[in-house]
XYZ file of C-alpha atoms in Angstrom:
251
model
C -7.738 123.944 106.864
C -9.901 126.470 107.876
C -11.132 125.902 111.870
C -13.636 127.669 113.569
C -13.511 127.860 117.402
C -16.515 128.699 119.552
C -15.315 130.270 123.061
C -11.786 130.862 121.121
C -11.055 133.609 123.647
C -11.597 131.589 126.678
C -9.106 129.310 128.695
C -8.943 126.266 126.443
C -10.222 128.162 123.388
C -7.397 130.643 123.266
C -4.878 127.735 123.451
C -6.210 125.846 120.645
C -6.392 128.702 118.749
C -2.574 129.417 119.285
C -1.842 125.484 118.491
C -3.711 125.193 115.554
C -2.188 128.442 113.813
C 1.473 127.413 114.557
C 0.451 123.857 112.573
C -0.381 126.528 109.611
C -4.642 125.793 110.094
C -6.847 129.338 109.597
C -8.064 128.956 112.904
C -10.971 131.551 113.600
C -11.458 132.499 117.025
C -15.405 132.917 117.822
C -17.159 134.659 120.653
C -19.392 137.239 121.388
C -16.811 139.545 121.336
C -16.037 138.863 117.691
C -19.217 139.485 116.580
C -19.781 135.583 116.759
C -23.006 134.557 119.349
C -23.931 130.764 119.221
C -27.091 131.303 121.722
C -28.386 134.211 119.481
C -26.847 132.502 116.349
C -25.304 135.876 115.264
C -22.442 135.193 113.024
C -22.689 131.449 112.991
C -23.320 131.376 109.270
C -20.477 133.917 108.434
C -17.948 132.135 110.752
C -18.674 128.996 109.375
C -18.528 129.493 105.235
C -15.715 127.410 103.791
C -14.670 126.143 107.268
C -14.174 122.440 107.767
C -14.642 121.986 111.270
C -16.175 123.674 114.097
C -14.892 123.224 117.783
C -16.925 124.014 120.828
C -15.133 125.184 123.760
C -17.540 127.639 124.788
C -19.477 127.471 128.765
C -22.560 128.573 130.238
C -22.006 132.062 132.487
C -24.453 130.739 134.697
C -23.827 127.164 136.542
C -27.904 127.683 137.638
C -29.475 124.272 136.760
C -31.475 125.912 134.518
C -29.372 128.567 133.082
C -26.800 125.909 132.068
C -28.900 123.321 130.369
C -30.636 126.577 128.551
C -27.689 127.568 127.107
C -26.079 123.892 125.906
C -29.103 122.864 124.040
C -29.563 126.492 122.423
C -26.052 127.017 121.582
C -25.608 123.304 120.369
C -28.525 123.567 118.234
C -27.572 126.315 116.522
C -23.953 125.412 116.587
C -25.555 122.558 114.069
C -27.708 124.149 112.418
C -25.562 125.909 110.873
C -22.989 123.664 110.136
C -25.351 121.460 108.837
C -26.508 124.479 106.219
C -22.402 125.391 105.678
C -21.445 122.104 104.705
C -18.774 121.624 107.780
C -17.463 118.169 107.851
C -17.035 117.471 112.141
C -18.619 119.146 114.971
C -16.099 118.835 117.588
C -17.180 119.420 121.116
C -15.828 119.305 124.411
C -17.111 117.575 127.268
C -16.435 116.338 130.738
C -15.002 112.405 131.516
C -17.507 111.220 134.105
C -20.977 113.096 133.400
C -22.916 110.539 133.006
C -21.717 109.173 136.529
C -23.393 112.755 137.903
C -26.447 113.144 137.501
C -27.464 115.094 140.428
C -25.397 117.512 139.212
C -27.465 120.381 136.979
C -24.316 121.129 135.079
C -23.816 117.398 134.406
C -26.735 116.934 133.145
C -26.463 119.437 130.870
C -23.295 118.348 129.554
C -24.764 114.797 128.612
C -27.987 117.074 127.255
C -25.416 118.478 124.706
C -23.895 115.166 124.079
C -26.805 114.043 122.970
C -28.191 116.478 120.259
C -24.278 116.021 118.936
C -24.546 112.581 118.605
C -28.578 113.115 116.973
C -27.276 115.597 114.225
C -26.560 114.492 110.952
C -22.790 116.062 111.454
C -19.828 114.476 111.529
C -18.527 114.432 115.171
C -16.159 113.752 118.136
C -16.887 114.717 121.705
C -13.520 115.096 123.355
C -14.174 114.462 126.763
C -11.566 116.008 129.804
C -10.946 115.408 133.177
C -10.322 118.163 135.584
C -8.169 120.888 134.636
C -5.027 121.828 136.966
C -5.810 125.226 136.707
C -9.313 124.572 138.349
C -8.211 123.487 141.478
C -8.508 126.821 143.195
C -12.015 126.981 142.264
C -12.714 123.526 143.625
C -11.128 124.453 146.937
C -13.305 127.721 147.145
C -16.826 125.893 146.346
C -15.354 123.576 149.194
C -15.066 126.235 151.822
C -16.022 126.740 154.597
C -14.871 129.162 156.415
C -11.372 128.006 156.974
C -11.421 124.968 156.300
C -12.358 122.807 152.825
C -14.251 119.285 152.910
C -13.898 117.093 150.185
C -14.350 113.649 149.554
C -10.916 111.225 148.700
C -12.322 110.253 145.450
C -9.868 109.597 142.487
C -9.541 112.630 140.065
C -6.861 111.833 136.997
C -6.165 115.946 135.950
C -4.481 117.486 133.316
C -2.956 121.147 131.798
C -5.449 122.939 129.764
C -2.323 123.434 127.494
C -2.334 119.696 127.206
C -6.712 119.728 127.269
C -5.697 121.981 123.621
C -3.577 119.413 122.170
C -5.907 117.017 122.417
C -8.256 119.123 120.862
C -5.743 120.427 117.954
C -5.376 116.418 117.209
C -8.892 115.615 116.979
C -10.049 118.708 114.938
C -7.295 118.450 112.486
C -8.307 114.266 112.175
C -11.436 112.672 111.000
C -14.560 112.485 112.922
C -14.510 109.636 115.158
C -18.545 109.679 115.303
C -17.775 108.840 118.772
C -16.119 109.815 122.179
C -12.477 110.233 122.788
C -11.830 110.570 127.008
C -8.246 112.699 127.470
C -6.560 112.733 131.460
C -3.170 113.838 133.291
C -0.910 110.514 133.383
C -1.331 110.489 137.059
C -4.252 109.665 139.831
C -4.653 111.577 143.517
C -7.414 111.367 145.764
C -8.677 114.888 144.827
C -8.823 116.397 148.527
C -5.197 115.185 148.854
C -4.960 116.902 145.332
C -6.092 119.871 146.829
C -4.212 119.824 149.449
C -1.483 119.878 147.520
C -2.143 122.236 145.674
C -3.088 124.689 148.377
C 0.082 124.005 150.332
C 2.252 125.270 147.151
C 0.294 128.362 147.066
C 0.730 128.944 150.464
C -2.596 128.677 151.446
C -4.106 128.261 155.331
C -7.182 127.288 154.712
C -7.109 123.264 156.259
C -8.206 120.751 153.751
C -10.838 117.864 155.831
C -11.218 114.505 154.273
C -14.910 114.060 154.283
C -16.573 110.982 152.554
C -19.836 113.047 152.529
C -18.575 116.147 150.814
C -19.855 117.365 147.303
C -18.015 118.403 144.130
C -19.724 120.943 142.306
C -23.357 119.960 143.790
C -22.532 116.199 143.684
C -21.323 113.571 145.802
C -18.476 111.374 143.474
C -18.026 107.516 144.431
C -14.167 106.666 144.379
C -14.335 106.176 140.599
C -16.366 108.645 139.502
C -14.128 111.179 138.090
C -11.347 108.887 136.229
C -11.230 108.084 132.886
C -11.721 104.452 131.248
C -8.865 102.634 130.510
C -8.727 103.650 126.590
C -7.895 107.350 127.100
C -5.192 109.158 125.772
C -2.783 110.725 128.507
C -1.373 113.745 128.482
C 2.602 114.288 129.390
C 2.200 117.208 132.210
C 2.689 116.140 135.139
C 0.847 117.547 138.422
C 4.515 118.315 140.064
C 6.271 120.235 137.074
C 2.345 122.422 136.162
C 2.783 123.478 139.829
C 5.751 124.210 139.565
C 5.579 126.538 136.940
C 2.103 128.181 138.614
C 4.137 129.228 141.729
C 6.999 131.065 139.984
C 4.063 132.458 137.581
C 4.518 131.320 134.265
Protein backbone atom coordinates (compact mmCIF):
# COMPACT_ATOMS: atom_id res chain seq x y z
CA UNK A 1 0.00 0.00 0.00
CA UNK A 2 1.41 2.97 -1.12
CA UNK A 3 1.30 5.93 1.89
CA UNK A 4 2.07 9.33 1.52
CA UNK A 5 3.20 11.33 4.60
CA UNK A 6 3.05 15.11 4.80
CA UNK A 7 5.77 16.47 7.44
CA UNK A 8 7.44 12.78 6.98
CA UNK A 9 10.73 14.32 8.13
CA UNK A 10 9.47 15.80 11.25
CA UNK A 11 9.14 14.25 14.85
CA UNK A 12 6.08 12.07 14.41
CA UNK A 13 6.39 11.99 10.61
CA UNK A 14 9.78 10.36 10.54
CA UNK A 15 8.49 7.64 12.93
CA UNK A 16 5.60 6.67 10.96
CA UNK A 17 7.51 6.60 8.10
CA UNK A 18 10.00 4.05 9.72
CA UNK A 19 6.78 1.94 11.07
CA UNK A 20 4.98 1.78 8.08
CA UNK A 21 8.05 0.54 5.85
CA UNK A 22 9.03 -2.27 8.33
CA UNK A 23 5.04 -3.51 7.87
CA UNK A 24 6.24 -3.68 3.98
CA UNK A 25 3.77 -0.23 3.03
CA UNK A 26 5.67 2.26 0.22
CA UNK A 27 5.57 4.89 2.60
CA UNK A 28 6.62 8.31 0.90
CA UNK A 29 8.02 10.79 3.08
CA UNK A 30 6.76 14.48 2.00
CA UNK A 31 8.11 17.88 2.86
CA UNK A 32 9.47 20.78 1.46
CA UNK A 33 12.62 19.34 1.42
CA UNK A 34 11.52 16.58 -0.94
CA UNK A 35 10.33 18.70 -3.35
CA UNK A 36 6.78 18.15 -1.73
CA UNK A 37 5.03 21.82 -0.44
CA UNK A 38 1.33 21.43 0.74
CA UNK A 39 0.93 25.43 1.30
CA UNK A 40 2.30 26.09 -2.28
CA UNK A 41 0.80 22.71 -3.48
CA UNK A 42 4.14 21.84 -5.23
CA UNK A 43 4.34 18.17 -5.63
CA UNK A 44 1.01 17.30 -4.13
CA UNK A 45 -0.23 15.80 -7.36
CA UNK A 46 3.06 13.80 -8.03
CA UNK A 47 3.24 12.52 -4.39
CA UNK A 48 -0.10 11.48 -4.43
CA UNK A 49 -0.59 9.29 -7.95
CA UNK A 50 -1.43 5.70 -7.12
CA UNK A 51 -1.21 6.36 -3.33
CA UNK A 52 -4.03 5.20 -1.13
CA UNK A 53 -3.80 7.31 1.73
CA UNK A 54 -2.39 10.52 2.69
CA UNK A 55 -1.31 11.34 6.38
CA UNK A 56 -0.85 14.80 7.72
CA UNK A 57 1.67 15.27 10.29
CA UNK A 58 2.91 18.43 9.11
CA UNK A 59 2.82 22.05 11.66
CA UNK A 60 2.70 25.60 11.17
CA UNK A 61 6.47 27.34 11.70
CA UNK A 62 4.74 30.10 13.11
CA UNK A 63 2.40 29.58 16.41
CA UNK A 64 1.23 33.57 15.48
CA UNK A 65 -2.62 33.39 15.63
CA UNK A 66 -2.66 34.25 12.32
CA UNK A 67 0.24 32.55 10.82
CA UNK A 68 -1.10 29.21 12.16
CA UNK A 69 -4.68 29.26 11.08
CA UNK A 70 -3.12 30.58 7.52
CA UNK A 71 -1.26 27.74 7.06
CA UNK A 72 -3.95 24.78 8.31
CA UNK A 73 -6.67 25.91 6.07
CA UNK A 74 -4.16 26.43 3.00
CA UNK A 75 -2.29 23.33 3.46
CA UNK A 76 -5.56 21.29 4.26
CA UNK A 77 -7.18 22.55 1.27
CA UNK A 78 -4.79 21.64 -0.94
CA UNK A 79 -3.89 18.54 0.92
CA UNK A 80 -7.66 17.67 -0.51
CA UNK A 81 -7.68 18.95 -3.38
CA UNK A 82 -5.56 16.91 -4.56
CA UNK A 83 -6.47 13.84 -3.18
CA UNK A 84 -9.75 14.41 -4.20
CA UNK A 85 -8.32 14.78 -8.09
CA UNK A 86 -5.78 11.47 -7.32
CA UNK A 87 -8.38 9.27 -6.31
CA UNK A 88 -6.84 8.64 -2.56
CA UNK A 89 -9.18 6.67 -0.49
CA UNK A 90 -8.56 8.42 3.46
CA UNK A 91 -7.18 11.66 4.42
CA UNK A 92 -5.67 10.96 7.66
CA UNK A 93 -4.83 13.87 9.85
CA UNK A 94 -3.53 14.52 13.10
CA UNK A 95 -4.92 16.59 15.67
CA UNK A 96 -4.84 17.55 19.29
CA UNK A 97 -7.37 15.72 22.18
CA UNK A 98 -8.92 18.77 23.82
CA UNK A 99 -9.08 21.69 21.08
CA UNK A 100 -12.25 22.31 21.11
CA UNK A 101 -12.03 22.85 25.03
CA UNK A 102 -9.41 25.93 23.94
CA UNK A 103 -10.58 28.26 22.25
CA UNK A 104 -8.68 31.18 23.38
CA UNK A 105 -5.95 29.56 22.15
CA UNK A 106 -4.97 30.82 18.29
CA UNK A 107 -3.33 27.50 17.65
CA UNK A 108 -6.46 25.70 18.92
CA UNK A 109 -8.50 27.22 16.96
CA UNK A 110 -6.77 26.49 14.13
CA UNK A 111 -6.56 22.96 14.77
CA UNK A 112 -10.49 22.63 14.98
CA UNK A 113 -10.35 25.12 11.63
CA UNK A 114 -8.57 22.10 9.95
CA UNK A 115 -10.85 19.62 11.48
CA UNK A 116 -13.42 21.04 9.93
CA UNK A 117 -12.61 21.38 6.13
CA UNK A 118 -11.52 17.42 6.78
CA UNK A 119 -14.66 16.49 7.90
CA UNK A 120 -16.45 18.99 4.77
CA UNK A 121 -14.38 17.18 1.97
CA UNK A 122 -15.77 14.55 0.07
CA UNK A 123 -12.57 12.25 1.27
CA UNK A 124 -12.55 9.48 3.18
CA UNK A 125 -11.13 10.38 6.66
CA UNK A 126 -9.92 9.88 10.29
CA UNK A 127 -8.58 12.64 12.48
CA UNK A 128 -6.32 10.94 14.97
CA UNK A 129 -6.35 13.10 17.76
CA UNK A 130 -3.11 13.08 20.57
CA UNK A 131 -2.54 14.22 23.81
CA UNK A 132 0.67 15.78 24.81
CA UNK A 133 3.77 14.31 23.70
CA UNK A 134 6.57 13.32 26.41
CA UNK A 135 9.06 14.75 24.42
CA UNK A 136 7.28 18.24 24.67
CA UNK A 137 7.60 18.73 28.11
CA UNK A 138 10.72 20.82 27.94
CA UNK A 139 9.03 23.16 25.74
CA UNK A 140 6.07 23.48 28.07
CA UNK A 141 8.38 24.24 30.98
CA UNK A 142 10.23 27.01 28.88
CA UNK A 143 6.86 28.88 27.65
CA UNK A 144 6.22 28.57 31.54
CA UNK A 145 9.25 30.49 32.63
CA UNK A 146 9.91 32.88 34.29
CA UNK A 147 12.94 33.61 35.16
CA UNK A 148 13.69 30.79 37.49
CA UNK A 149 10.91 29.62 38.24
CA UNK A 150 7.80 27.91 35.99
CA UNK A 151 3.94 28.47 36.85
CA UNK A 152 1.58 26.12 35.73
CA UNK A 153 -1.73 25.18 36.54
CA UNK A 154 -2.43 21.31 38.24
CA UNK A 155 -4.68 20.42 35.47
CA UNK A 156 -4.81 16.70 34.31
CA UNK A 157 -2.64 15.99 31.16
CA UNK A 158 -2.82 11.99 30.06
CA UNK A 159 0.77 12.03 27.70
CA UNK A 160 2.24 9.71 25.55
CA UNK A 161 5.72 8.71 23.32
CA UNK A 162 5.62 10.12 19.92
CA UNK A 163 6.94 6.55 19.08
CA UNK A 164 3.67 5.36 20.47
CA UNK A 165 1.70 8.89 18.79
CA UNK A 166 3.23 6.77 15.25
CA UNK A 167 1.66 3.58 16.02
CA UNK A 168 -1.40 4.90 16.35
CA UNK A 169 -1.04 6.54 13.25
CA UNK A 170 0.54 3.34 11.31
CA UNK A 171 -2.90 1.53 12.59
CA UNK A 172 -5.26 3.99 11.38
CA UNK A 173 -3.63 4.69 7.93
CA UNK A 174 -3.17 1.11 7.12
CA UNK A 175 -7.29 0.58 8.29
CA UNK A 176 -10.37 2.00 6.81
CA UNK A 177 -11.51 5.47 7.23
CA UNK A 178 -13.39 5.82 10.30
CA UNK A 179 -15.17 9.13 8.83
CA UNK A 180 -14.72 10.13 12.31
CA UNK A 181 -12.31 10.90 15.29
CA UNK A 182 -10.14 8.44 17.03
CA UNK A 183 -8.55 10.27 20.56
CA UNK A 184 -4.97 8.26 21.41
CA UNK A 185 -3.22 9.05 25.29
CA UNK A 186 -0.28 7.63 27.62
CA UNK A 187 -2.07 4.95 30.03
CA UNK A 188 -1.41 7.24 32.85
CA UNK A 189 -2.80 10.82 34.32
CA UNK A 190 -0.48 13.64 36.33
CA UNK A 191 -1.39 16.99 37.16
CA UNK A 192 0.82 18.48 34.38
CA UNK A 193 2.92 20.99 36.67
CA UNK A 194 3.63 17.94 38.88
CA UNK A 195 4.37 16.35 35.37
CA UNK A 196 6.75 18.88 34.85
CA UNK A 197 8.19 18.77 37.73
CA UNK A 198 9.03 15.58 37.21
CA UNK A 199 10.31 15.78 34.43
CA UNK A 200 12.62 18.66 35.19
CA UNK A 201 13.95 16.99 38.31
CA UNK A 202 15.28 13.91 36.02
CA UNK A 203 17.01 16.29 33.85
CA UNK A 204 18.51 17.92 36.52
CA UNK A 205 16.99 21.03 36.14
CA UNK A 206 16.86 24.19 38.88
CA UNK A 207 14.46 26.04 37.60
CA UNK A 208 11.42 25.68 40.63
CA UNK A 209 8.17 24.51 39.26
CA UNK A 210 4.98 26.91 41.17
CA UNK A 211 1.56 25.44 41.22
CA UNK A 212 -0.51 28.27 39.98
CA UNK A 213 -4.32 27.81 39.26
CA UNK A 214 -4.06 30.98 37.07
CA UNK A 215 -1.23 29.92 34.83
CA UNK A 216 -1.61 29.41 30.95
CA UNK A 217 -0.63 26.54 28.64
CA UNK A 218 0.33 27.64 25.39
CA UNK A 219 -1.83 31.06 25.60
CA UNK A 220 -4.70 29.29 27.47
CA UNK A 221 -5.89 28.72 30.80
CA UNK A 222 -7.01 24.59 30.98
CA UNK A 223 -9.88 23.66 33.61
CA UNK A 224 -8.85 20.32 35.44
CA UNK A 225 -10.24 18.29 32.52
CA UNK A 226 -9.32 20.02 29.77
CA UNK A 227 -6.46 18.19 28.39
CA UNK A 228 -7.58 14.34 28.97
CA UNK A 229 -9.01 12.23 26.65
CA UNK A 230 -12.73 10.73 26.70
CA UNK A 231 -13.15 7.55 28.01
CA UNK A 232 -13.15 5.63 24.44
CA UNK A 233 -9.48 6.28 23.57
CA UNK A 234 -7.00 3.92 22.76
CA UNK A 235 -3.91 3.90 25.24
CA UNK A 236 -0.68 3.61 24.46
CA UNK A 237 1.83 1.07 26.52
CA UNK A 238 4.81 3.72 27.38
CA UNK A 239 4.82 4.59 30.41
CA UNK A 240 5.95 8.21 31.75
CA UNK A 241 8.68 6.37 34.18
CA UNK A 242 10.42 3.91 31.60
CA UNK A 243 10.28 7.17 28.38
CA UNK A 244 12.25 9.08 31.07
CA UNK A 245 14.18 6.77 31.69
CA UNK A 246 15.47 6.16 28.48
CA UNK A 247 15.68 10.29 27.77
CA UNK A 248 18.25 10.62 30.64
CA UNK A 249 20.72 7.92 29.54
CA UNK A 250 19.99 9.37 25.84
CA UNK A 251 18.44 6.92 23.82
Amino acid sequence: MKIVVIGGSGLIGSKLVSKLREQGHEAVAASPSSGVNSVTGEGLAEAFEGASAVVDVSNSPSWEDAAVLEFFETSTRNLLAAEAAAGVGHHVALSVVGSERLPESGYFRAKIAQEKLIKDSPVPYSIVRATQFFEFLKAIADAATHGDTVRLPPALIQPLAAEDVAGALADVAVGPAVNGTVEVAGPEQFRLDELIRRGLSAHDDKREVITDADAGYFGAEPKERTLIPGDDARLAPTRFDDWLSRSTAGG
